[in-house]
Coordinates of C-alpha atoms and ligand atoms in Angstrom, one line a residue:
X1 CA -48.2 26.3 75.6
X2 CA -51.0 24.4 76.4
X3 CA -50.3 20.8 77.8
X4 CA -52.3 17.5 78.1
X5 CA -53.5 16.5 81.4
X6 CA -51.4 13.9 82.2
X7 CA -48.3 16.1 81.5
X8 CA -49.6 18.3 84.1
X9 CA -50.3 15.9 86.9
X10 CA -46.8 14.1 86.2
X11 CA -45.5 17.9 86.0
X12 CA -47.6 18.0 89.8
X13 CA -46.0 15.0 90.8
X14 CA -42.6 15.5 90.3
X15 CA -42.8 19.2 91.7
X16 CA -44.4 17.4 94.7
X17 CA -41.7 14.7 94.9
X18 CA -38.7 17.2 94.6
X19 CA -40.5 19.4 97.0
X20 CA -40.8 16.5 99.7
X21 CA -37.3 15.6 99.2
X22 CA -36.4 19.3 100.0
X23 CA -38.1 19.1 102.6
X24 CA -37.2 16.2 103.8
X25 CA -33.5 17.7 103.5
X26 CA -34.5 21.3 105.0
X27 CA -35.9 19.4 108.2
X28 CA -33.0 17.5 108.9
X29 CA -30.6 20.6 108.1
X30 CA -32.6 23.1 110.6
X31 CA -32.5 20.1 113.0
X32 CA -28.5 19.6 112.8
X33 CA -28.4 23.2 113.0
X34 CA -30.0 23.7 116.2
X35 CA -28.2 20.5 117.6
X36 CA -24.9 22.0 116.8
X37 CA -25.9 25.4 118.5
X38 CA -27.4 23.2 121.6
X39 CA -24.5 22.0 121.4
X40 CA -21.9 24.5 121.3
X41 CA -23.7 26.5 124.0
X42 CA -23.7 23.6 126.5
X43 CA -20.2 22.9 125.8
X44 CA -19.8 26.8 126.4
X45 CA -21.9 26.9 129.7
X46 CA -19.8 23.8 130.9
X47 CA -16.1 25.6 130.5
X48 CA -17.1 28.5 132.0
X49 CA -19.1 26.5 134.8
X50 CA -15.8 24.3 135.2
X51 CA -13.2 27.7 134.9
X52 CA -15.8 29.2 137.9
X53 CA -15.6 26.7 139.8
X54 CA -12.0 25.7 139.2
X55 CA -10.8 29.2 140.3
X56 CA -12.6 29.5 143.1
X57 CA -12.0 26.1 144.5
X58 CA -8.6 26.8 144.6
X59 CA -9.0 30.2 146.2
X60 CA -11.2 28.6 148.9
X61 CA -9.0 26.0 149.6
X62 CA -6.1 28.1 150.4
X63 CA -8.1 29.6 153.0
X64 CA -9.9 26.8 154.9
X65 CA -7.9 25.7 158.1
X66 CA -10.5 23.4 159.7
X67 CA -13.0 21.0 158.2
X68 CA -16.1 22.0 157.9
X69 CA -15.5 25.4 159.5
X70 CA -15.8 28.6 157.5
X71 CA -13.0 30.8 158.6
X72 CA -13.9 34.6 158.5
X73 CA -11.5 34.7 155.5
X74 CA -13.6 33.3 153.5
X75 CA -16.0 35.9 153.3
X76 CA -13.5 38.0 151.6
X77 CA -13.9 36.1 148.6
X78 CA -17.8 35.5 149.3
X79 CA -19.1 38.3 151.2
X80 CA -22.3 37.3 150.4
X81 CA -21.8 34.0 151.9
X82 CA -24.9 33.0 153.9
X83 CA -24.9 30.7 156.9
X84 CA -27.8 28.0 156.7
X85 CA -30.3 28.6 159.4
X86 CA -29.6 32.8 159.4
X87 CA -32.2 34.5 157.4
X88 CA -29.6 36.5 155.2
X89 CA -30.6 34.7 152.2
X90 CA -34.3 36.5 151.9
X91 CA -33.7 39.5 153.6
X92 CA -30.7 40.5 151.1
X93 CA -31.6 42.0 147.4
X94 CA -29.4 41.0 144.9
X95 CA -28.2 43.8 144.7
X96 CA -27.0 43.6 148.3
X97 CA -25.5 40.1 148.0
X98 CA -23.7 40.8 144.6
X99 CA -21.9 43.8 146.0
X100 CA -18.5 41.7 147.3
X101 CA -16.8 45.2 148.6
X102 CA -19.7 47.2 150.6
X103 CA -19.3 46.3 153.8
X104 CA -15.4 46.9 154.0
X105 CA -13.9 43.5 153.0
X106 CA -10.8 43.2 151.6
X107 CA -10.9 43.5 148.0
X108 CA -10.2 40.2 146.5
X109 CA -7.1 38.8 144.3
X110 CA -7.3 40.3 140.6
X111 CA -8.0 36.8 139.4
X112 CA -10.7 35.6 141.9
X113 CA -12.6 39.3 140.8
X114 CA -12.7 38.1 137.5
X115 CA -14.0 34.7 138.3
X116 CA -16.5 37.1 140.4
X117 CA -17.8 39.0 138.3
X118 CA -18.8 35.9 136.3
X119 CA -20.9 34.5 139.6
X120 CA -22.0 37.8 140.2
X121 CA -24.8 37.7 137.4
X122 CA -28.1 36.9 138.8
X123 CA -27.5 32.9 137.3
X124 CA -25.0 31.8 139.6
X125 CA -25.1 30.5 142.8
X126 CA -22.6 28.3 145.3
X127 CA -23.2 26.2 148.2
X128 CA -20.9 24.4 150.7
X129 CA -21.6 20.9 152.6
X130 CA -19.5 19.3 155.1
X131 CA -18.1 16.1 155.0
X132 CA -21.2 14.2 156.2
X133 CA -23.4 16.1 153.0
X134 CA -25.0 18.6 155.1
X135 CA -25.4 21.8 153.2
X136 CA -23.2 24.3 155.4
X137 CA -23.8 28.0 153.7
X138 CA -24.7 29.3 150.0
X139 CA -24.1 32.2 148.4
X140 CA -25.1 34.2 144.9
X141 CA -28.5 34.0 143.7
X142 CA -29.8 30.7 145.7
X143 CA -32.6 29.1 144.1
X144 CA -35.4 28.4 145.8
X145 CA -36.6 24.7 146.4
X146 CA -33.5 23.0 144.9
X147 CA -32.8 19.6 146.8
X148 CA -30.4 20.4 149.4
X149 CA -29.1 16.8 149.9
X150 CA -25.7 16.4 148.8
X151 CA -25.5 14.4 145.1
X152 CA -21.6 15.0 144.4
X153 CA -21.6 13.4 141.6
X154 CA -19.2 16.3 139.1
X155 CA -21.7 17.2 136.5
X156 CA -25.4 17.2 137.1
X157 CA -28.5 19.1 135.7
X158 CA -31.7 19.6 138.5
X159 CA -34.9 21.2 138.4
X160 CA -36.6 23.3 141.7
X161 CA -40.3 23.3 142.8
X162 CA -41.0 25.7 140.1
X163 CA -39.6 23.5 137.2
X164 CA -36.8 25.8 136.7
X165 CA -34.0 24.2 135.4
X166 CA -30.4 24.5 136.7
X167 CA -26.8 23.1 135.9
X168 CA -24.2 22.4 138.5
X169 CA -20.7 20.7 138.9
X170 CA -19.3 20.0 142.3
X171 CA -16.1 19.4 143.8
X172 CA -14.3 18.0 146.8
X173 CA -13.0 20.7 148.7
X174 CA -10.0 20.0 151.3
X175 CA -8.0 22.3 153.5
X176 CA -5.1 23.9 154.1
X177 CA -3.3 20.5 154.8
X178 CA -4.9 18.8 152.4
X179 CA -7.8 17.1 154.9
X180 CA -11.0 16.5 153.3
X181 CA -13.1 19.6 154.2
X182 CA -16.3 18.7 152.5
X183 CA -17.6 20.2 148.9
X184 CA -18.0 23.0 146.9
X185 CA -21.3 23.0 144.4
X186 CA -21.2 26.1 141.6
X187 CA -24.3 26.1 139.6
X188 CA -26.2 28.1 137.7
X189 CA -29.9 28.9 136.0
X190 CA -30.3 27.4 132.4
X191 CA -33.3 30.0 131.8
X192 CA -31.1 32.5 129.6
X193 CA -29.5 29.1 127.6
X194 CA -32.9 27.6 127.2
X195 CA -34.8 30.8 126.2
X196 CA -32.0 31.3 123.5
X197 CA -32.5 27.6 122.2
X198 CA -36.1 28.0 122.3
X199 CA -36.2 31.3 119.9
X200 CA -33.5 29.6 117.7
X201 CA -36.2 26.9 117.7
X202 CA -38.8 29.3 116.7
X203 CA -36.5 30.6 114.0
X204 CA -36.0 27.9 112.4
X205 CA -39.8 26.0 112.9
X206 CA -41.3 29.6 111.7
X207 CA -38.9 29.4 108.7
X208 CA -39.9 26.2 107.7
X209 CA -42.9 27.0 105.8
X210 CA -41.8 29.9 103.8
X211 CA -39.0 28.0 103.0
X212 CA -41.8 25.3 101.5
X213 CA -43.4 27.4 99.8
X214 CA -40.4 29.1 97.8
X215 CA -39.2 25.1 97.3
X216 CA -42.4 24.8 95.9
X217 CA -42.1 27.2 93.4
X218 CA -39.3 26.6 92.7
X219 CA -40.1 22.8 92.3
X220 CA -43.0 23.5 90.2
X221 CA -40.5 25.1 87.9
X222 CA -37.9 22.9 87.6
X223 CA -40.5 20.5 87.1
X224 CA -41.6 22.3 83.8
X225 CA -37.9 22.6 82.5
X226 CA -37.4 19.4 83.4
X227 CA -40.3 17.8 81.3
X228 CA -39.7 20.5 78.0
X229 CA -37.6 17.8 75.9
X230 CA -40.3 15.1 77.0
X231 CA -43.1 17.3 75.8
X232 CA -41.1 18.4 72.6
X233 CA -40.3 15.3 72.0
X234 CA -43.6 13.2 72.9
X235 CA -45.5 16.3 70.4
X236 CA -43.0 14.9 67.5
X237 CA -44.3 11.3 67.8
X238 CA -47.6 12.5 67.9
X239 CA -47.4 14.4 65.1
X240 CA -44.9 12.0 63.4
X241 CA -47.9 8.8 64.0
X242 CA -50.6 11.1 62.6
X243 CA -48.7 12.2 59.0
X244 CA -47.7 8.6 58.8
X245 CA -51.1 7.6 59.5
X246 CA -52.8 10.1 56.7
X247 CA -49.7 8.9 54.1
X248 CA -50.4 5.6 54.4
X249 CA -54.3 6.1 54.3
X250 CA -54.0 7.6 50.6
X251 CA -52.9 4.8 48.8
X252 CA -55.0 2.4 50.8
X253 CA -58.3 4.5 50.4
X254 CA -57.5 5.0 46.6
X255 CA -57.2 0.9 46.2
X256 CA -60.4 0.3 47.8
X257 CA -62.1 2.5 45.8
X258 CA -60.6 1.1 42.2
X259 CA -61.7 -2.3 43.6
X260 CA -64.8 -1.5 45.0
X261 CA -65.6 0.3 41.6
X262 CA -64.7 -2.4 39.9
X263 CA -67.0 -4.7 42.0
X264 CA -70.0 -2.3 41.2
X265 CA -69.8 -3.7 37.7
X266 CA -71.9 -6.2 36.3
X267 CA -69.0 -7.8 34.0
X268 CA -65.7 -6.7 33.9
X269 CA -63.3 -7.2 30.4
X270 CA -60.1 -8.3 30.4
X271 CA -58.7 -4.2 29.5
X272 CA -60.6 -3.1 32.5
X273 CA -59.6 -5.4 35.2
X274 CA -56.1 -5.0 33.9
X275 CA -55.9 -1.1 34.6
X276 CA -57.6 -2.0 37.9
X277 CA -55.0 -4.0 38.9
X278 CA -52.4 -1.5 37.6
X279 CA -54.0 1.0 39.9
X280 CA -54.1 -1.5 43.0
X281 CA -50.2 -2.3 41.9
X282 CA -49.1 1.7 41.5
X283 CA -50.8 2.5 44.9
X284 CA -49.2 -0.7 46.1
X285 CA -45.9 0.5 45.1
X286 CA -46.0 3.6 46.7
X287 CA -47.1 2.0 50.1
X288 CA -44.2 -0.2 50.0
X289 CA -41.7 2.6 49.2
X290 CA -43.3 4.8 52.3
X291 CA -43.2 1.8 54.7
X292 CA -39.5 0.9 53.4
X293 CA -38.6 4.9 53.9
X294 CA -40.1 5.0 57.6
X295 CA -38.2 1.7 58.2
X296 CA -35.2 3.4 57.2
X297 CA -35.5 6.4 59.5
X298 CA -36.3 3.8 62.3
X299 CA -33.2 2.0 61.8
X300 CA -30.9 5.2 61.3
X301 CA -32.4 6.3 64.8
X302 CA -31.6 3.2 66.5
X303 CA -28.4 3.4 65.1
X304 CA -26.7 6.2 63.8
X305 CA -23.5 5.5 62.7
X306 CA -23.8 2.6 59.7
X307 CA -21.6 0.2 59.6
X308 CA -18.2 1.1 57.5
X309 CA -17.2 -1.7 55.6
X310 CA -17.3 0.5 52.0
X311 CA -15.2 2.7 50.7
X312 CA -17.0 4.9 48.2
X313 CA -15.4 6.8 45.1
X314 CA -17.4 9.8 45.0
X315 CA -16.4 10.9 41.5
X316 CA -17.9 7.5 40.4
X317 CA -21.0 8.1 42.5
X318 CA -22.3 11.4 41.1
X319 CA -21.0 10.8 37.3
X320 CA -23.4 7.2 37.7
X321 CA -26.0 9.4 39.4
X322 CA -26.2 11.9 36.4
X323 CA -26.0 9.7 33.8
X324 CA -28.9 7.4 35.3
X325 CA -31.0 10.9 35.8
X326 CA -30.5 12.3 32.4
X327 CA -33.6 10.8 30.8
X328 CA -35.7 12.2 33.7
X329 CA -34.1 16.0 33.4
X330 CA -34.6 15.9 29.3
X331 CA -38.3 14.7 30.5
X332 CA -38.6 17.9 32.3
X333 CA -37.2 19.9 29.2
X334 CA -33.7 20.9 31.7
X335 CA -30.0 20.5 31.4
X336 CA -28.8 18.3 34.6
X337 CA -24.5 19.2 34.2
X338 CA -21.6 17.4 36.0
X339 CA -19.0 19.7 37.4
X340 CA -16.0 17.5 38.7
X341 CA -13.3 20.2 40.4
X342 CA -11.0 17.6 41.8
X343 CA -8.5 15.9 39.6
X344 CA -7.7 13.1 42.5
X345 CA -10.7 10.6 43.1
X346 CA -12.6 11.6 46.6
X347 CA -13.3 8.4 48.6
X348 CA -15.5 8.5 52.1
X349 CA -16.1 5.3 54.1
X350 CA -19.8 4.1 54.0
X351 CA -22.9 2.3 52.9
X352 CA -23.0 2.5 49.2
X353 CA -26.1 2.8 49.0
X354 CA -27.4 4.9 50.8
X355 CA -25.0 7.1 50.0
X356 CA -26.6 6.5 46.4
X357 CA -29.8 7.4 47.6
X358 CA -28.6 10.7 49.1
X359 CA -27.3 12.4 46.2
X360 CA -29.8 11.1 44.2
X361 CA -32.9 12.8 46.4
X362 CA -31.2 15.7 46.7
X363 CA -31.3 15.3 42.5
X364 CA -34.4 14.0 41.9
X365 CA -35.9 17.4 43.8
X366 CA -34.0 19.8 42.0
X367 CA -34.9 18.6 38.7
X368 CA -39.0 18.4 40.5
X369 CA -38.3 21.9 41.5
X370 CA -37.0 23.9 38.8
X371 CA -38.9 24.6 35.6
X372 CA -38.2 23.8 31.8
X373 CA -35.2 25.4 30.7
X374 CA -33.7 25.6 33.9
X375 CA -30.5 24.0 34.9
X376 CA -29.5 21.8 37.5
X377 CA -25.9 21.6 38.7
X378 CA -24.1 18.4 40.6
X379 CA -20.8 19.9 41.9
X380 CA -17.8 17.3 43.8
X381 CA -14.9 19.1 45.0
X382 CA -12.5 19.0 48.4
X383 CA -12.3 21.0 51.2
X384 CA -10.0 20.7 53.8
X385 CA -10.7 17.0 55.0
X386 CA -14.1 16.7 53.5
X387 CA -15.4 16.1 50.1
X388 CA -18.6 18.8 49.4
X389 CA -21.6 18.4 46.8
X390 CA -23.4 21.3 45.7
X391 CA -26.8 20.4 43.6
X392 CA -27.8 24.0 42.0
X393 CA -30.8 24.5 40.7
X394 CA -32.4 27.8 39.0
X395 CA -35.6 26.6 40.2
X396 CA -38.4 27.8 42.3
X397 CA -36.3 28.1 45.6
X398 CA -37.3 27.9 49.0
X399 CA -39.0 30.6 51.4
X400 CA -36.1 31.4 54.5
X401 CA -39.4 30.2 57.1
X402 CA -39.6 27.1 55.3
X403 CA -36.2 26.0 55.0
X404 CA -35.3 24.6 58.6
X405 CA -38.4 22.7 58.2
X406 CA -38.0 21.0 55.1
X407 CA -35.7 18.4 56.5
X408 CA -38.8 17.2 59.5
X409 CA -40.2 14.2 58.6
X410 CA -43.5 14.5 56.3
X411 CA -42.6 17.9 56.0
X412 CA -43.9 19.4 52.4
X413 CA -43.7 23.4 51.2
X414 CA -47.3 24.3 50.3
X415 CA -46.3 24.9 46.7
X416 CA -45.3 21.4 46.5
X417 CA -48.4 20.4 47.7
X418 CA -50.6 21.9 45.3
X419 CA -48.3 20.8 43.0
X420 CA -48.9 17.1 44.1
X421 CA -45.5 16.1 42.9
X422 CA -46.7 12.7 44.9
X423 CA -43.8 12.2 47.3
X424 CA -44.2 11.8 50.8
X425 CA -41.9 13.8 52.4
X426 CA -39.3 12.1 53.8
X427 CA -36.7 12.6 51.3
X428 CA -35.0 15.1 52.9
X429 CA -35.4 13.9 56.8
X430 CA -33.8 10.5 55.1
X431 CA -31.1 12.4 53.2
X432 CA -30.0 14.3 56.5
X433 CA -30.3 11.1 58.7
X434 CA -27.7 9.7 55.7
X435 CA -25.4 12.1 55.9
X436 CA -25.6 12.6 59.9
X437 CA -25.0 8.9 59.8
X438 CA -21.8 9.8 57.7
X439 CA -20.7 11.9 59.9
X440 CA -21.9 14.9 57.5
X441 CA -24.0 17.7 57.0
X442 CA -26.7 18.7 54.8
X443 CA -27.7 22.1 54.5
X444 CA -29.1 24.7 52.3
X445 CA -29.4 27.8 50.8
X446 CA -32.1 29.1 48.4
X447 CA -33.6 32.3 47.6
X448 CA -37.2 32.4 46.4
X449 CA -37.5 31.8 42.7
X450 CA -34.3 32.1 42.0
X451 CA -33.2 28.4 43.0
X452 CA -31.5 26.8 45.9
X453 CA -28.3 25.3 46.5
X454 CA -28.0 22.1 48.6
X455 CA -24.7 21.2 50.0
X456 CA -23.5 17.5 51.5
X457 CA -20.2 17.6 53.7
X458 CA -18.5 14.2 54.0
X459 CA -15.6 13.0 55.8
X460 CA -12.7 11.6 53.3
X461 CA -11.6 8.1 53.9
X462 CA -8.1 9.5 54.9
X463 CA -9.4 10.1 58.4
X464 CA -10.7 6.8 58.4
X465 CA -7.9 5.2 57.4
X466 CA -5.5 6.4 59.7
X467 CA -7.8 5.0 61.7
X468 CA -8.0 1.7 60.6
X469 CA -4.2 1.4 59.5
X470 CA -2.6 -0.5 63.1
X471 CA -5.4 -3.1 63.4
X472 CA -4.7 -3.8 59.3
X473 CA -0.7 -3.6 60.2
Ligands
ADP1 P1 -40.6 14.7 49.0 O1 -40.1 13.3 49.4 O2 -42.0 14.8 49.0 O3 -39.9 15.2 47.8 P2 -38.7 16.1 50.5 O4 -38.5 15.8 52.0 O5 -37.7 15.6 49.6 O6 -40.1 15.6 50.2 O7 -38.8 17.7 50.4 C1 -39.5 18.5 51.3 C2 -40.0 19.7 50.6 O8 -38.9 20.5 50.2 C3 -40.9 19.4 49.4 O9 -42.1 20.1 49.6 C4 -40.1 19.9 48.3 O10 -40.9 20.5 47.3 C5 -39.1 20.9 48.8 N1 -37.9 20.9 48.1 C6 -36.9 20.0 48.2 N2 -35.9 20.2 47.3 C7 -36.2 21.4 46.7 C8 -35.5 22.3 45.8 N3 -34.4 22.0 45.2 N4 -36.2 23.4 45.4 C9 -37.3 23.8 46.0 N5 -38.0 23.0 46.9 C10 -37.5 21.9 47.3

């Protein structure tokens, strides 16, 4: 389908504006995503930071008689414990220092292995000041160039020279007898947490754009669905403005050319400007009717349930209608028969009139539509809660392609336009918007040139009445 310009750059538009939204939303999403990992991680790295530290505390303190004196014991638990000042620090691989029972310690406490083998990852490391803040020993994988004053504040996150950055929590540490010994710092690298963020980071940032770019599609799709009624809808108007355009062009172009004609002549008699004006006055008429019919249809659209403040006796309406339609079926040399199959009378709550004009289009084109000696049929009977009328007709039928689109507005079969029958079609678009209105149907069946069949379903007052009864009671 091949659409205007503008409904492609509003299609563009709104594929762009969904698509920014989504975006919008996708950003914010992969951002609270990588917040909550952050998150979770550092929240992680602090429990097991705290649990390290905790454990061991409480091992060293049980063993520390003296303040600020490291009793041999202690490097049972740390054997890698390294004096500040000695060189044991860089002579030692890791290796070495992480290997607690080489050099013939005693083994330590099944708990305080655990806690171990935690600190015994390359990350960790622990040192010990006195009292006064001096750093006193360190043990595990010691970083180099971290500050080595004292900050014993419990949780704190420091960089060395190399920009390296590194998380700590310290403690008090006390002795034996509960006199303050000086404190215990347990810290360890963030390299492994912040390479982990960063790729989650990558992840995420590197999935943005294909993510974009299926939005966009996808956008650009829902866009199209989105603006399908519009364009359906916006063709019917279109289409709708030019038939009522070339309708109401006819009549106008054929009285300015009677009175131009007219004007052409020298003199005009009395019998001559008479059948000019009954020109002007039939082309007149037939302007009025099409402009009363579209104001109809506008009306029924803007408000399609009519008022009910009539109740109409449909036995009465169809026996009227074929009476008053007679002369025109002898006219067309056919018999137009009443067939009433309902001994009580069927009322339905509506306009009157329009009901009127309903059965009689549906009538008025039978008789137009079936030759001489053919018949036309008005059937009223019940059905359940409805009252049905069937106009027969033996006439020239309709073709199965053309009969969803008789009932579109302008909408002629190309028979009947060859035939020039001279309506406009919209008796059967007004006819459906009447019983719609009704809260009926219209519909059809016809087989070509053998007639067709048109069938109204109304509602029978009953329903309405029930209705109506408590605000009458
Ligand atoms: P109009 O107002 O010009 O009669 P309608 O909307 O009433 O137009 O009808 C639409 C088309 O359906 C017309 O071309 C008409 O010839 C055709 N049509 C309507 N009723 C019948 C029928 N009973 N048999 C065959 N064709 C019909």
């Amino acid at each position: 389908m091949r659409r205007s310009k503008l409904f492609n750059q509003t299609r563009a538009s709104l594929a762009l504006s969904y698509a920014g939204v989504m975006g919008v939303i996708l950003s914010l999403l992969g951002f609270g995503v990588y917040e909550a990992i952050a998150h979770a991680h550092w929240m992680n790295l602090d429990r097991e930071l705290e649990s390290v530290a905790g454990t061991l505390h409480d091992s060293l303190e049980l063993k520390l008689k003296q303040p600020g004196n490291l009793e041999p014991i202690v490097y049972d638990l740390f054997p890698n414990l390294c004096l500040v000042g000695t060189n044991c620090v860089k002579e030692g691989t890791d290796r070495e220092r992480f290997a607690p029972y080489s050099r013939g310690a005693a083994a330590p406490a099944l708990r305080d292995r655990h806690v171990l083998s935690a600190i015994k990852q390359d990350n960790y490391y622990i040192r010990l000041f006195d009292t006064s803040g001096r750093l006193i020993a360190i043990a595990g994988a010691y970083p180099e160039g971290l500050p080595e004053a004292l900050d014993n504040e419990r949780w704190q996150t420091l960089s060395d020279r190399q920009g390296n950055v590194y998380h700590q929590i310290s403690l008090d540490l006390h002795t034996q007898d509960k006199k303050p010994w000086g404190y215990f710092q347990v810290g360890r690298s963030l390299k492994d947490f912040e390479d982990y963020l960063n790729r989650v980071k990558y992840a995420l940032i590197s999935g943005l754009p294909l993510s974009m770019i299926l939005v966009g599609g996808a956008s650009w799709w829902l866009a199209g669905l989105a603006m399908q009624p519009i364009y359906k809808s916006y063709k019917q108007i279109e289409q709708f403005t030019a038939d009522a355009a070339h309708e109401l062009r006819t009549p106008l172009a054929a009285s300015l050319a009677t009175v131009e004609s007219a004007l052409l002549l020298p003199e005009i008699e009395d019998k001559e400007a008479r059948e000019v004006l009954t020109t002007i006055e039939r082309q007149h008429r037939r302007l009025t009717q099409l402009v009363a019919d579209l104001l109809l249809l506008a009306r029924m659209d803007k408000q399609p349930a009519p008022l009910r403040h009539q109740l109409c006796c449909l036995n009465d309406l169809v026996s009227d209608l074929v009476e008053e339609l007679a002369a025109l079926a002898i006219a067309a040399k056919l018999m137009l028969a009443l067939e009433i199959r309902t001994k009580t009378p069927l009322e339905v709550a509506g306009n009157e009139d329009q009901l009127y004009r309903l059965v009689s289009n549906l009538i008025v084109n039978a008789i137009q539509s079936t030759p001489a000696n053919g018949k036309v049929t008005v059937i009223l009977e019940q059905s359940d809660r409805h009252a049905v009328i069937r106009i027969r007709d033996t006439g020239i039928g309709i073709a199965p392609s053309e009969q969803k689109r008789i009932f579109d507005r302008f909408y002629r079969v190309e028979s009947d336009r060859s035939r020039t029958s001279g309506g406009s079609g919209l008796g059967l678009a007004i006819a459906m918007a009447i019983a719609r209105a009704h809260q009926g149907s219209l519909t059809v069946q016809s087989e070509l040139g053998k007639g067709s069949t048109f069938i109204i379903q109304l509602p029978l007052a009953a329903a309405y009445k029930t209705e109506l009864k408590p605000q009458n009671s």
